[in-house]
Structure formats: structure tokens, C-alpha cells
């Protein structure tokens, strides 16, 4: 009898232990945000690094996320160009961020250094954004962030001096020839800076790096091919014929160009959305449009920059960090950010919204130009392109070299610098 009772008690104890280890009712867990298989535990807070002077745009979304999920969003503002330097300092400390904002050209270097995490995002979420903006946040075919804002140079013109936007650069050239006299100019651009000159190079058929097997091929540089030489000839024409003043070559070129436009001494410029406020403050009655087409019928293929949100590899709650990234980039929060900061979200819904386009001329122009724009390569090797190409264009437009030898020399320098600084990557 005692033996039978003992066996019975052992069975009761075993079932009791199993029951204690079983899943609790949802009522006991108290939230649908409880940890699921493969998901990091719910944190008390997430640390977010935002761009300087952009915290106001994050505040509202952060408060709503906290109210919905019970997770405090602690954010601070840092210069977006210094994010990786700060990650190097604070990455392995208690101050390490879960989420950071960066420009897309930092994706490659940040991935190589192990700072950011690859994301797997539902197609429904990715479908909100333009394809080019999503592609800009990929590295070697893998996605590392979600788009926050996009920018690219556009055609900005003085409505009082140029009532109608020319359809082609040839029309603009003719107009510039007519008005360039007595310290006044037509269209101006700082094409000695390769960021701004790229649109002409790419429009004629030049390219920075080729592509192989879906990846950027840094051994294939197309900045001295026949098309690139043709582009350099076209750029030089504007300088050689005095349509661009000597003052917009070199370090002060941007300031001098903006000064002429704000003073009403230039009818139009190529510049980006970062200049809109400056022109407004100067009282310029300006309009914005996509760039006129080149003489070969192709669009000016400007460089496109995309700012994104990224989950860091330092985060102890990567799944919740990604949820926050998806939350702050949704349509509601992206539109709010635009209202507060003027940063233009690459959302398809806004491009297709006639009311938004009508009321936001500058944003609509940037979105239109972005369709022709080329995402700036996000590979670390891109750092070796800027200076050699700037020097090449400057030697061409100052008459110190013909286009072909200047571009050949630039490409040779780029190749040497890539070999010296990136051969171990």
C-alpha cells in the first residue's frame, strides 16, 4: 500500500512540475509584447542617436511608441557625419545606442567595422519606399537600414528672371549666353565639385564603379571612358565661354554661386534642398524643378543621398530596435518629420499625392529628380574618388589640361589609393 501511495505521489509531483513549466495565460503575461521565439527581451528603454537639430521630429514618435509599448525612447542629437566616430568611442559602453541615423554612404564603412546589423523587413513595409532609396541602404545585396529622407541636387530658378523652366540644357545654354554680361549670369553650378558634376558625367555615360554579380566592382572605374571625356568637354564649355565666372572654381565656389543667386545676378542654379531656406531668407522668389535634359536627351543623373535609420550591433534588444525603426519611418511619422524639418521622405504615397505635390514644390522636384538620380556608392572605396576627380575637373576648366589626360590621371590616382588603403578589405 505504501509503495502504491509513493508511486501516486511521484506522478502528482511530475505533473505539477510540468504544469509550472508550461506557458502562462495571456492574462498572466499582461501584454502582447511578451518575448516570442527568436525575439530579444523587451527592454525598459532604447537609446537613439538623432541628427543635430532634428530631435523635435523624433520626440512625438518616441512618445507615441513609449505609450504603445511601454519602452522609453532616450535620444540625443549628434552630428550625422560624426556617428561612426561616436560609435567607435561609445559602442562597447553603457552609452551605446540601439538605433542611429546615418547617411547611406556610411553603410559600407559601418558594416565593415561591425557597427550595424542586417535587417530582414517585410515586403509590405519596404513597399512604402521608392526602390532607389531602399537600394541605397544595401551593401553587397543585404539591407541594413530603412529610409528616413532623401536629397539630390535640383534646378532652382528665380521666377522673376526666368518665368518658365527650360526643357533642355541647350535651351538653358542659349538663355545664359543672352543674359551673361555686366556681372550678371544665367545658369550656374559648382561642377568643379564632383558631387555636383557627377550628374553630367553619369548623364553622358560615365560611372564611378561598375557592378559584378550584384555587387559594386571597385576595379571597374568608368570616369575616363569616352563618355566621361565627352561630359568633361561639356562642363568645360560653360567655363571656357565665360558662362561660369572664375569665382565659382575652388574653395569659395559654393559661397560665390549662392551669393550671385541671392543677389539676383544669376537666373538659376543647380543646388540641393539644403539651400531652400537660405534662398527663402534672402527673399528670392524662387521655383524648383527637376534638372533639364542634357544635349544627348538623357537626364542629368545627379547623386542621390539617403539618410536612414539603423540598428546597431551593440543593441541588446535588436528586434525591438527594428520595431522602432519601422515605426518612425511609417507614413504618419515621416510626414510629421517633413513638416518639422523639411527633410523629404522617399515615400511612394507622397509622390502620388497631387495635393502634397501642389503644396510642396521643392519636395516634389527632389522626388522627381530622384527618379533619375544615382545612389552615391556606399562602399568605403568611394572616399578615394572625391579629391582626384575634383582636381581633374579643375585642371580642365582652368585650361591646364585636356580632358582625357586629366581624367586618366584621376583614375590612376583613385586605383592607387584604393590599393593602398583598401586592399585588405
PDB file of N, CA and C in Angstrom, residues 26-118:
ATOM      1  N   UNK A  26      -2.390  34.473 -21.336  1.00  0.00           N
ATOM      2  CA  UNK A  26      -2.075  35.844 -21.758  1.00  0.00           C
ATOM      3  C   UNK A  26      -2.442  36.826 -20.673  1.00  0.00           C
ATOM      4  N   UNK A  27      -3.442  36.466 -19.856  1.00  0.00           N
ATOM      5  CA  UNK A  27      -3.865  37.350 -18.784  1.00  0.00           C
ATOM      6  C   UNK A  27      -2.734  37.536 -17.782  1.00  0.00           C
ATOM      7  N   UNK A  28      -1.973  36.413 -17.549  1.00  0.00           N
ATOM      8  CA  UNK A  28      -0.865  36.487 -16.590  1.00  0.00           C
ATOM      9  C   UNK A  28       0.309  37.282 -17.174  1.00  0.00           C
ATOM     10  N   UNK A  29       0.594  37.093 -18.481  1.00  0.00           N
ATOM     11  CA  UNK A  29       1.730  37.814 -19.064  1.00  0.00           C
ATOM     12  C   UNK A  29       1.429  39.297 -19.175  1.00  0.00           C
ATOM     13  N   UNK A  30       0.151  39.623 -19.321  1.00  0.00           N
ATOM     14  CA  UNK A  30      -0.266  41.025 -19.251  1.00  0.00           C
ATOM     15  C   UNK A  30      -0.022  41.848 -20.488  1.00  0.00           C
ATOM     16  N   UNK A  31       0.587  41.274 -21.577  1.00  0.00           N
ATOM     17  CA  UNK A  31       0.861  42.088 -22.757  1.00  0.00           C
ATOM     18  C   UNK A  31       1.114  41.218 -23.961  1.00  0.00           C
ATOM     19  N   UNK A  32       0.709  41.701 -25.115  1.00  0.00           N
ATOM     20  CA  UNK A  32       1.024  41.018 -26.362  1.00  0.00           C
ATOM     21  C   UNK A  32       2.461  41.264 -26.783  1.00  0.00           C
ATOM     22  N   UNK A  33       3.185  42.141 -26.037  1.00  0.00           N
ATOM     23  CA  UNK A  33       4.569  42.457 -26.363  1.00  0.00           C
ATOM     24  C   UNK A  33       5.544  41.490 -25.694  1.00  0.00           C
ATOM     25  N   UNK A  34       5.032  40.408 -25.091  1.00  0.00           N
ATOM     26  CA  UNK A  34       5.914  39.460 -24.420  1.00  0.00           C
ATOM     27  C   UNK A  34       6.841  38.826 -25.447  1.00  0.00           C
ATOM     28  N   UNK A  35       7.976  38.329 -24.985  1.00  0.00           N
ATOM     29  CA  UNK A  35       9.007  37.796 -25.863  1.00  0.00           C
ATOM     30  C   UNK A  35       8.504  36.573 -26.610  1.00  0.00           C
ATOM     31  N   UNK A  36       8.743  36.530 -27.918  1.00  0.00           N
ATOM     32  CA  UNK A  36       8.407  35.375 -28.724  1.00  0.00           C
ATOM     33  C   UNK A  36       9.693  34.681 -29.122  1.00  0.00           C
ATOM     34  N   UNK A  37       9.546  33.475 -29.700  1.00  0.00           N
ATOM     35  CA  UNK A  37      10.717  32.695 -30.054  1.00  0.00           C
ATOM     36  C   UNK A  37      11.611  33.476 -31.012  1.00  0.00           C
ATOM     37  N   UNK A  38      12.903  33.578 -30.692  1.00  0.00           N
ATOM     38  CA  UNK A  38      13.856  34.270 -31.543  1.00  0.00           C
ATOM     39  C   UNK A  38      13.862  35.773 -31.367  1.00  0.00           C
ATOM     40  N   UNK A  39      13.031  36.307 -30.466  1.00  0.00           N
ATOM     41  CA  UNK A  39      12.952  37.756 -30.279  1.00  0.00           C
ATOM     42  C   UNK A  39      13.673  38.150 -28.996  1.00  0.00           C
ATOM     43  N   UNK A  40      14.393  39.287 -29.063  1.00  0.00           N
ATOM     44  CA  UNK A  40      15.083  39.739 -27.862  1.00  0.00           C
ATOM     45  C   UNK A  40      14.090  40.209 -26.816  1.00  0.00           C
ATOM     46  N   UNK A  41      14.487  40.125 -25.510  1.00  0.00           N
ATOM     47  CA  UNK A  41      13.560  40.507 -24.450  1.00  0.00           C
ATOM     48  C   UNK A  41      13.214  41.970 -24.514  1.00  0.00           C
ATOM     49  N   UNK A  42      12.041  42.271 -24.026  1.00  0.00           N
ATOM     50  CA  UNK A  42      11.540  43.638 -24.066  1.00  0.00           C
ATOM     51  C   UNK A  42      12.367  44.504 -23.111  1.00  0.00           C
ATOM     52  N   UNK A  43      12.974  45.552 -23.607  1.00  0.00           N
ATOM     53  CA  UNK A  43      13.827  46.404 -22.769  1.00  0.00           C
ATOM     54  C   UNK A  43      13.021  47.489 -22.062  1.00  0.00           C
ATOM     55  N   UNK A  44      13.626  48.064 -21.048  1.00  0.00           N
ATOM     56  CA  UNK A  44      12.992  49.214 -20.388  1.00  0.00           C
ATOM     57  C   UNK A  44      13.130  50.462 -21.256  1.00  0.00           C
ATOM     58  N   UNK A  45      14.243  50.534 -22.002  1.00  0.00           N
ATOM     59  CA  UNK A  45      14.450  51.709 -22.852  1.00  0.00           C
ATOM     60  C   UNK A  45      15.300  51.351 -24.059  1.00  0.00           C
ATOM     61  N   UNK A  46      15.227  52.203 -25.066  1.00  0.00           N
ATOM     62  CA  UNK A  46      16.099  52.127 -26.234  1.00  0.00           C
ATOM     63  C   UNK A  46      16.813  53.473 -26.361  1.00  0.00           C
ATOM     64  N   UNK A  47      18.097  53.423 -26.659  1.00  0.00           N
ATOM     65  CA  UNK A  47      18.872  54.643 -26.848  1.00  0.00           C
ATOM     66  C   UNK A  47      18.984  54.922 -28.347  1.00  0.00           C
ATOM     67  N   UNK A  48      18.601  56.132 -28.744  1.00  0.00           N
ATOM     68  CA  UNK A  48      18.578  56.509 -30.151  1.00  0.00           C
ATOM     69  C   UNK A  48      19.449  57.738 -30.369  1.00  0.00           C
ATOM     70  N   UNK A  49      20.281  57.686 -31.411  1.00  0.00           N
ATOM     71  CA  UNK A  49      21.089  58.844 -31.785  1.00  0.00           C
ATOM     72  C   UNK A  49      20.470  59.505 -33.008  1.00  0.00           C
ATOM     73  N   UNK A  50      20.037  60.746 -32.828  1.00  0.00           N
ATOM     74  CA  UNK A  50      19.389  61.526 -33.870  1.00  0.00           C
ATOM     75  C   UNK A  50      20.353  62.581 -34.395  1.00  0.00           C
ATOM     76  N   UNK A  51      20.046  63.133 -35.548  1.00  0.00           N
ATOM     77  CA  UNK A  51      20.864  64.173 -36.168  1.00  0.00           C
ATOM     78  C   UNK A  51      20.696  65.499 -35.413  1.00  0.00           C
ATOM     79  N   UNK A  52      21.713  66.345 -35.495  1.00  0.00           N
ATOM     80  CA  UNK A  52      21.692  67.646 -34.838  1.00  0.00           C
ATOM     81  C   UNK A  52      20.478  68.478 -35.280  1.00  0.00           C
ATOM     82  N   UNK A  53      19.802  69.068 -34.301  1.00  0.00           N
ATOM     83  CA  UNK A  53      18.644  69.947 -34.538  1.00  0.00           C
ATOM     84  C   UNK A  53      17.443  69.235 -35.160  1.00  0.00           C
ATOM     85  N   UNK A  54      17.402  67.905 -35.040  1.00  0.00           N
ATOM     86  CA  UNK A  54      16.267  67.164 -35.610  1.00  0.00           C
ATOM     87  C   UNK A  54      15.462  66.439 -34.519  1.00  0.00           C
ATOM     88  N   UNK A  55      15.830  66.657 -33.260  1.00  0.00           N
ATOM     89  CA  UNK A  55      15.160  65.963 -32.156  1.00  0.00           C
ATOM     90  C   UNK A  55      13.671  66.246 -32.072  1.00  0.00           C
ATOM     91  N   UNK A  56      13.271  67.440 -32.487  1.00  0.00           N
ATOM     92  CA  UNK A  56      11.848  67.790 -32.410  1.00  0.00           C
ATOM     93  C   UNK A  56      11.012  66.848 -33.264  1.00  0.00           C
ATOM     94  N   UNK A  57      11.596  66.353 -34.355  1.00  0.00           N
ATOM     95  CA  UNK A  57      10.870  65.455 -35.248  1.00  0.00           C
ATOM     96  C   UNK A  57      10.769  64.054 -34.681  1.00  0.00           C
ATOM     97  N   UNK A  58      11.677  63.716 -33.779  1.00  0.00           N
ATOM     98  CA  UNK A  58      11.676  62.381 -33.182  1.00  0.00           C
ATOM     99  C   UNK A  58      10.818  62.315 -31.928  1.00  0.00           C
ATOM    100  N   UNK A  59      10.674  63.431 -31.258  1.00  0.00           N
ATOM    101  CA  UNK A  59      10.026  63.478 -29.952  1.00  0.00           C
ATOM    102  C   UNK A  59       8.610  62.920 -29.972  1.00  0.00           C
ATOM    103  N   UNK A  60       7.801  63.361 -30.926  1.00  0.00           N
ATOM    104  CA  UNK A  60       6.404  62.938 -30.986  1.00  0.00           C
ATOM    105  C   UNK A  60       6.295  61.434 -31.217  1.00  0.00           C
ATOM    106  N   UNK A  61       7.060  60.924 -32.182  1.00  0.00           N
ATOM    107  CA  UNK A  61       7.019  59.488 -32.478  1.00  0.00           C
ATOM    108  C   UNK A  61       7.512  58.674 -31.298  1.00  0.00           C
ATOM    109  N   UNK A  62       8.546  59.170 -30.618  1.00  0.00           N
ATOM    110  CA  UNK A  62       9.089  58.459 -29.454  1.00  0.00           C
ATOM    111  C   UNK A  62       8.060  58.347 -28.336  1.00  0.00           C
ATOM    112  N   UNK A  63       7.327  59.417 -28.099  1.00  0.00           N
ATOM    113  CA  UNK A  63       6.309  59.405 -27.041  1.00  0.00           C
ATOM    114  C   UNK A  63       5.166  58.446 -27.372  1.00  0.00           C
ATOM    115  N   UNK A  64       4.781  58.410 -28.643  1.00  0.00           N
ATOM    116  CA  UNK A  64       3.703  57.503 -29.045  1.00  0.00           C
ATOM    117  C   UNK A  64       4.153  56.046 -28.959  1.00  0.00           C
ATOM    118  N   UNK A  65       5.401  55.784 -29.326  1.00  0.00           N
ATOM    119  CA  UNK A  65       5.936  54.419 -29.241  1.00  0.00           C
ATOM    120  C   UNK A  65       6.000  53.962 -27.784  1.00  0.00           C
ATOM    121  N   UNK A  66       6.425  54.875 -26.920  1.00  0.00           N
ATOM    122  CA  UNK A  66       6.506  54.558 -25.487  1.00  0.00           C
ATOM    123  C   UNK A  66       5.117  54.259 -24.918  1.00  0.00           C
ATOM    124  N   UNK A  67       4.123  55.061 -25.310  1.00  0.00           N
ATOM    125  CA  UNK A  67       2.761  54.851 -24.815  1.00  0.00           C
ATOM    126  C   UNK A  67       2.202  53.519 -25.302  1.00  0.00           C
ATOM    127  N   UNK A  68       2.563  53.134 -26.512  1.00  0.00           N
ATOM    128  CA  UNK A  68       2.027  51.910 -27.095  1.00  0.00           C
ATOM    129  C   UNK A  68       2.714  50.660 -26.570  1.00  0.00           C
ATOM    130  N   UNK A  69       4.021  50.754 -26.337  1.00  0.00           N
ATOM    131  CA  UNK A  69       4.782  49.549 -25.991  1.00  0.00           C
ATOM    132  C   UNK A  69       5.401  49.568 -24.595  1.00  0.00           C
ATOM    133  N   UNK A  70       5.354  50.703 -23.922  1.00  0.00           N
ATOM    134  CA  UNK A  70       5.931  50.761 -22.589  1.00  0.00           C
ATOM    135  C   UNK A  70       7.447  50.776 -22.583  1.00  0.00           C
ATOM    136  N   UNK A  71       8.047  51.191 -23.686  1.00  0.00           N
ATOM    137  CA  UNK A  71       9.511  51.249 -23.782  1.00  0.00           C
ATOM    138  C   UNK A  71       9.927  52.711 -23.912  1.00  0.00           C
ATOM    139  N   UNK A  72      10.753  53.167 -23.002  1.00  0.00           N
ATOM    140  CA  UNK A  72      11.235  54.544 -23.022  1.00  0.00           C
ATOM    141  C   UNK A  72      12.219  54.740 -24.173  1.00  0.00           C
ATOM    142  N   UNK A  73      12.030  55.799 -24.952  1.00  0.00           N
ATOM    143  CA  UNK A  73      12.982  56.141 -26.006  1.00  0.00           C
ATOM    144  C   UNK A  73      13.831  57.306 -25.513  1.00  0.00           C
ATOM    145  N   UNK A  74      15.087  57.012 -25.264  1.00  0.00           N
ATOM    146  CA  UNK A  74      16.032  58.031 -24.788  1.00  0.00           C
ATOM    147  C   UNK A  74      16.902  58.440 -25.976  1.00  0.00           C
ATOM    148  N   UNK A  75      16.777  59.690 -26.413  1.00  0.00           N
ATOM    149  CA  UNK A  75      17.548  60.073 -27.594  1.00  0.00           C
ATOM    150  C   UNK A  75      18.402  61.305 -27.333  1.00  0.00           C
ATOM    151  N   UNK A  76      19.475  61.391 -28.106  1.00  0.00           N
ATOM    152  CA  UNK A  76      20.301  62.601 -28.070  1.00  0.00           C
ATOM    153  C   UNK A  76      20.723  62.941 -29.497  1.00  0.00           C
ATOM    154  N   UNK A  77      21.037  64.206 -29.691  1.00  0.00           N
ATOM    155  CA  UNK A  77      21.396  64.696 -31.013  1.00  0.00           C
ATOM    156  C   UNK A  77      22.915  64.718 -31.183  1.00  0.00           C
ATOM    157  N   UNK A  78      23.355  64.211 -32.322  1.00  0.00           N
ATOM    158  CA  UNK A  78      24.770  64.230 -32.675  1.00  0.00           C
ATOM    159  C   UNK A  78      24.892  64.592 -34.145  1.00  0.00           C
ATOM    160  N   UNK A  79      26.015  65.166 -34.527  1.00  0.00           N
ATOM    161  CA  UNK A  79      26.253  65.480 -35.935  1.00  0.00           C
ATOM    162  C   UNK A  79      26.234  64.189 -36.745  1.00  0.00           C
ATOM    163  N   UNK A  80      25.370  64.142 -37.783  1.00  0.00           N
ATOM    164  CA  UNK A  80      25.191  62.901 -38.543  1.00  0.00           C
ATOM    165  C   UNK A  80      26.486  62.437 -39.202  1.00  0.00           C
ATOM    166  N   UNK A  81      27.386  63.370 -39.508  1.00  0.00           N
ATOM    167  CA  UNK A  81      28.650  62.987 -40.138  1.00  0.00           C
ATOM    168  C   UNK A  81      29.646  62.403 -39.138  1.00  0.00           C
ATOM    169  N   UNK A  82      29.323  62.510 -37.831  1.00  0.00           N
ATOM    170  CA  UNK A  82      30.242  62.027 -36.788  1.00  0.00           C
ATOM    171  C   UNK A  82      29.743  60.744 -36.107  1.00  0.00           C
ATOM    172  N   UNK A  83      28.681  60.151 -36.636  1.00  0.00           N
ATOM    173  CA  UNK A  83      28.076  58.998 -35.972  1.00  0.00           C
ATOM    174  C   UNK A  83      29.070  57.857 -35.790  1.00  0.00           C
ATOM    175  N   UNK A  84      29.846  57.551 -36.833  1.00  0.00           N
ATOM    176  CA  UNK A  84      30.762  56.417 -36.725  1.00  0.00           C
ATOM    177  C   UNK A  84      31.901  56.703 -35.760  1.00  0.00           C
ATOM    178  N   UNK A  85      32.336  57.943 -35.693  1.00  0.00           N
ATOM    179  CA  UNK A  85      33.374  58.303 -34.718  1.00  0.00           C
ATOM    180  C   UNK A  85      32.854  58.096 -33.300  1.00  0.00           C
ATOM    181  N   UNK A  86      31.586  58.478 -33.076  1.00  0.00           N
ATOM    182  CA  UNK A  86      30.997  58.301 -31.756  1.00  0.00           C
ATOM    183  C   UNK A  86      30.725  56.834 -31.436  1.00  0.00           C
ATOM    184  N   UNK A  87      30.397  56.049 -32.448  1.00  0.00           N
ATOM    185  CA  UNK A  87      30.209  54.610 -32.238  1.00  0.00           C
ATOM    186  C   UNK A  87      31.529  53.957 -31.835  1.00  0.00           C
ATOM    187  N   UNK A  88      32.619  54.434 -32.418  1.00  0.00           N
ATOM    188  CA  UNK A  88      33.936  53.897 -32.057  1.00  0.00           C
ATOM    189  C   UNK A  88      34.260  54.181 -30.595  1.00  0.00           C
ATOM    190  N   UNK A  89      33.790  55.332 -30.088  1.00  0.00           N
ATOM    191  CA  UNK A  89      34.064  55.713 -28.694  1.00  0.00           C
ATOM    192  C   UNK A  89      33.122  55.044 -27.696  1.00  0.00           C
ATOM    193  N   UNK A  90      31.813  55.025 -28.038  1.00  0.00           N
ATOM    194  CA  UNK A  90      30.800  54.593 -27.062  1.00  0.00           C
ATOM    195  C   UNK A  90      30.180  53.240 -27.361  1.00  0.00           C
ATOM    196  N   UNK A  91      30.610  52.592 -28.447  1.00  0.00           N
ATOM    197  CA  UNK A  91      29.973  51.353 -28.873  1.00  0.00           C
ATOM    198  C   UNK A  91      29.938  50.250 -27.841  1.00  0.00           C
ATOM    199  N   UNK A  92      30.994  50.090 -27.091  1.00  0.00           N
ATOM    200  CA  UNK A  92      31.048  48.989 -26.114  1.00  0.00           C
ATOM    201  C   UNK A  92      30.857  49.478 -24.680  1.00  0.00           C
ATOM    202  N   UNK A  93      30.144  50.571 -24.518  1.00  0.00           N
ATOM    203  CA  UNK A  93      29.886  51.101 -23.182  1.00  0.00           C
ATOM    204  C   UNK A  93      28.385  51.088 -22.911  1.00  0.00           C
ATOM    205  N   UNK A  94      28.014  51.491 -21.705  1.00  0.00           N
ATOM    206  CA  UNK A  94      26.590  51.543 -21.353  1.00  0.00           C
ATOM    207  C   UNK A  94      25.864  52.651 -22.118  1.00  0.00           C
ATOM    208  N   UNK A  95      26.629  53.534 -22.756  1.00  0.00           N
ATOM    209  CA  UNK A  95      26.029  54.614 -23.539  1.00  0.00           C
ATOM    210  C   UNK A  95      25.796  54.230 -24.996  1.00  0.00           C
ATOM    211  N   UNK A  96      26.077  52.983 -25.344  1.00  0.00           N
ATOM    212  CA  UNK A  96      25.945  52.548 -26.731  1.00  0.00           C
ATOM    213  C   UNK A  96      24.499  52.680 -27.202  1.00  0.00           C
ATOM    214  N   UNK A  97      24.290  53.179 -28.415  1.00  0.00           N
ATOM    215  CA  UNK A  97      22.927  53.337 -28.927  1.00  0.00           C
ATOM    216  C   UNK A  97      22.375  52.031 -29.480  1.00  0.00           C
ATOM    217  N   UNK A  98      21.054  51.911 -29.450  1.00  0.00           N
ATOM    218  CA  UNK A  98      20.371  50.795 -30.102  1.00  0.00           C
ATOM    219  C   UNK A  98      20.084  51.131 -31.558  1.00  0.00           C
ATOM    220  N   UNK A  99      19.794  52.414 -31.802  1.00  0.00           N
ATOM    221  CA  UNK A  99      19.407  52.884 -33.128  1.00  0.00           C
ATOM    222  C   UNK A  99      20.171  54.165 -33.435  1.00  0.00           C
ATOM    223  N   UNK A 100      20.671  54.283 -34.668  1.00  0.00           N
ATOM    224  CA  UNK A 100      21.362  55.508 -35.079  1.00  0.00           C
ATOM    225  C   UNK A 100      20.855  55.943 -36.450  1.00  0.00           C
ATOM    226  N   UNK A 101      21.037  57.217 -36.753  1.00  0.00           N
ATOM    227  CA  UNK A 101      20.777  57.718 -38.100  1.00  0.00           C
ATOM    228  C   UNK A 101      22.113  58.005 -38.773  1.00  0.00           C
ATOM    229  N   UNK A 102      22.202  57.678 -40.052  1.00  0.00           N
ATOM    230  CA  UNK A 102      23.417  57.942 -40.832  1.00  0.00           C
ATOM    231  C   UNK A 102      23.030  58.183 -42.286  1.00  0.00           C
ATOM    232  N   UNK A 103      23.943  58.783 -43.021  1.00  0.00           N
ATOM    233  CA  UNK A 103      23.774  58.889 -44.463  1.00  0.00           C
ATOM    234  C   UNK A 103      24.167  57.568 -45.106  1.00  0.00           C
ATOM    235  N   UNK A 104      23.582  57.287 -46.271  1.00  0.00           N
ATOM    236  CA  UNK A 104      23.757  55.947 -46.843  1.00  0.00           C
ATOM    237  C   UNK A 104      25.197  55.659 -47.268  1.00  0.00           C
ATOM    238  N   UNK A 105      25.988  56.719 -47.532  1.00  0.00           N
ATOM    239  CA  UNK A 105      27.362  56.449 -47.929  1.00  0.00           C
ATOM    240  C   UNK A 105      28.207  55.929 -46.773  1.00  0.00           C
ATOM    241  N   UNK A 106      27.619  55.926 -45.575  1.00  0.00           N
ATOM    242  CA  UNK A 106      28.317  55.343 -44.427  1.00  0.00           C
ATOM    243  C   UNK A 106      27.989  53.884 -44.192  1.00  0.00           C
ATOM    244  N   UNK A 107      27.075  53.321 -44.999  1.00  0.00           N
ATOM    245  CA  UNK A 107      26.647  51.933 -44.782  1.00  0.00           C
ATOM    246  C   UNK A 107      27.811  50.965 -44.924  1.00  0.00           C
ATOM    247  N   UNK A 108      28.569  51.089 -46.026  1.00  0.00           N
ATOM    248  CA  UNK A 108      29.684  50.176 -46.244  1.00  0.00           C
ATOM    249  C   UNK A 108      30.714  50.223 -45.126  1.00  0.00           C
ATOM    250  N   UNK A 109      31.246  51.419 -44.817  1.00  0.00           N
ATOM    251  CA  UNK A 109      32.222  51.504 -43.729  1.00  0.00           C
ATOM    252  C   UNK A 109      31.672  51.020 -42.389  1.00  0.00           C
ATOM    253  N   UNK A 110      30.403  51.336 -42.086  1.00  0.00           N
ATOM    254  CA  UNK A 110      29.817  50.927 -40.808  1.00  0.00           C
ATOM    255  C   UNK A 110      29.652  49.413 -40.731  1.00  0.00           C
ATOM    256  N   UNK A 111      29.301  48.794 -41.854  1.00  0.00           N
ATOM    257  CA  UNK A 111      29.157  47.346 -41.883  1.00  0.00           C
ATOM    258  C   UNK A 111      30.520  46.664 -41.725  1.00  0.00           C
ATOM    259  N   UNK A 112      31.507  47.181 -42.449  1.00  0.00           N
ATOM    260  CA  UNK A 112      32.856  46.607 -42.384  1.00  0.00           C
ATOM    261  C   UNK A 112      33.403  46.674 -40.958  1.00  0.00           C
ATOM    262  N   UNK A 113      33.091  47.760 -40.250  1.00  0.00           N
ATOM    263  CA  UNK A 113      33.564  47.917 -38.866  1.00  0.00           C
ATOM    264  C   UNK A 113      32.695  47.172 -37.853  1.00  0.00           C
ATOM    265  N   UNK A 114      31.600  46.589 -38.318  1.00  0.00           N
ATOM    266  CA  UNK A 114      30.742  45.809 -37.430  1.00  0.00           C
ATOM    267  C   UNK A 114      29.797  46.633 -36.586  1.00  0.00           C
ATOM    268  N   UNK A 115      29.483  47.852 -37.023  1.00  0.00           N
ATOM    269  CA  UNK A 115      28.642  48.733 -36.215  1.00  0.00           C
ATOM    270  C   UNK A 115      27.143  48.487 -36.397  1.00  0.00           C
ATOM    271  N   UNK A 116      26.725  48.061 -37.589  1.00  0.00           N
ATOM    272  CA  UNK A 116      25.291  47.974 -37.858  1.00  0.00           C
ATOM    273  C   UNK A 116      24.865  46.557 -38.226  1.00  0.00           C
ATOM    274  N   UNK A 117      23.587  46.290 -37.987  1.00  0.00           N
ATOM    275  CA  UNK A 117      23.038  44.952 -38.133  1.00  0.00           C
ATOM    276  C   UNK A 117      22.223  44.836 -39.420  1.00  0.00           C
ATOM    277  N   UNK A 118      22.332  43.701 -40.083  1.00  0.00           N
ATOM    278  CA  UNK A 118      21.486  43.439 -41.255  1.00  0.00           C
ATOM    279  C   UNK A 118      20.031  43.318 -40.809  1.00  0.00           C
TER     280      UNK A 118
END
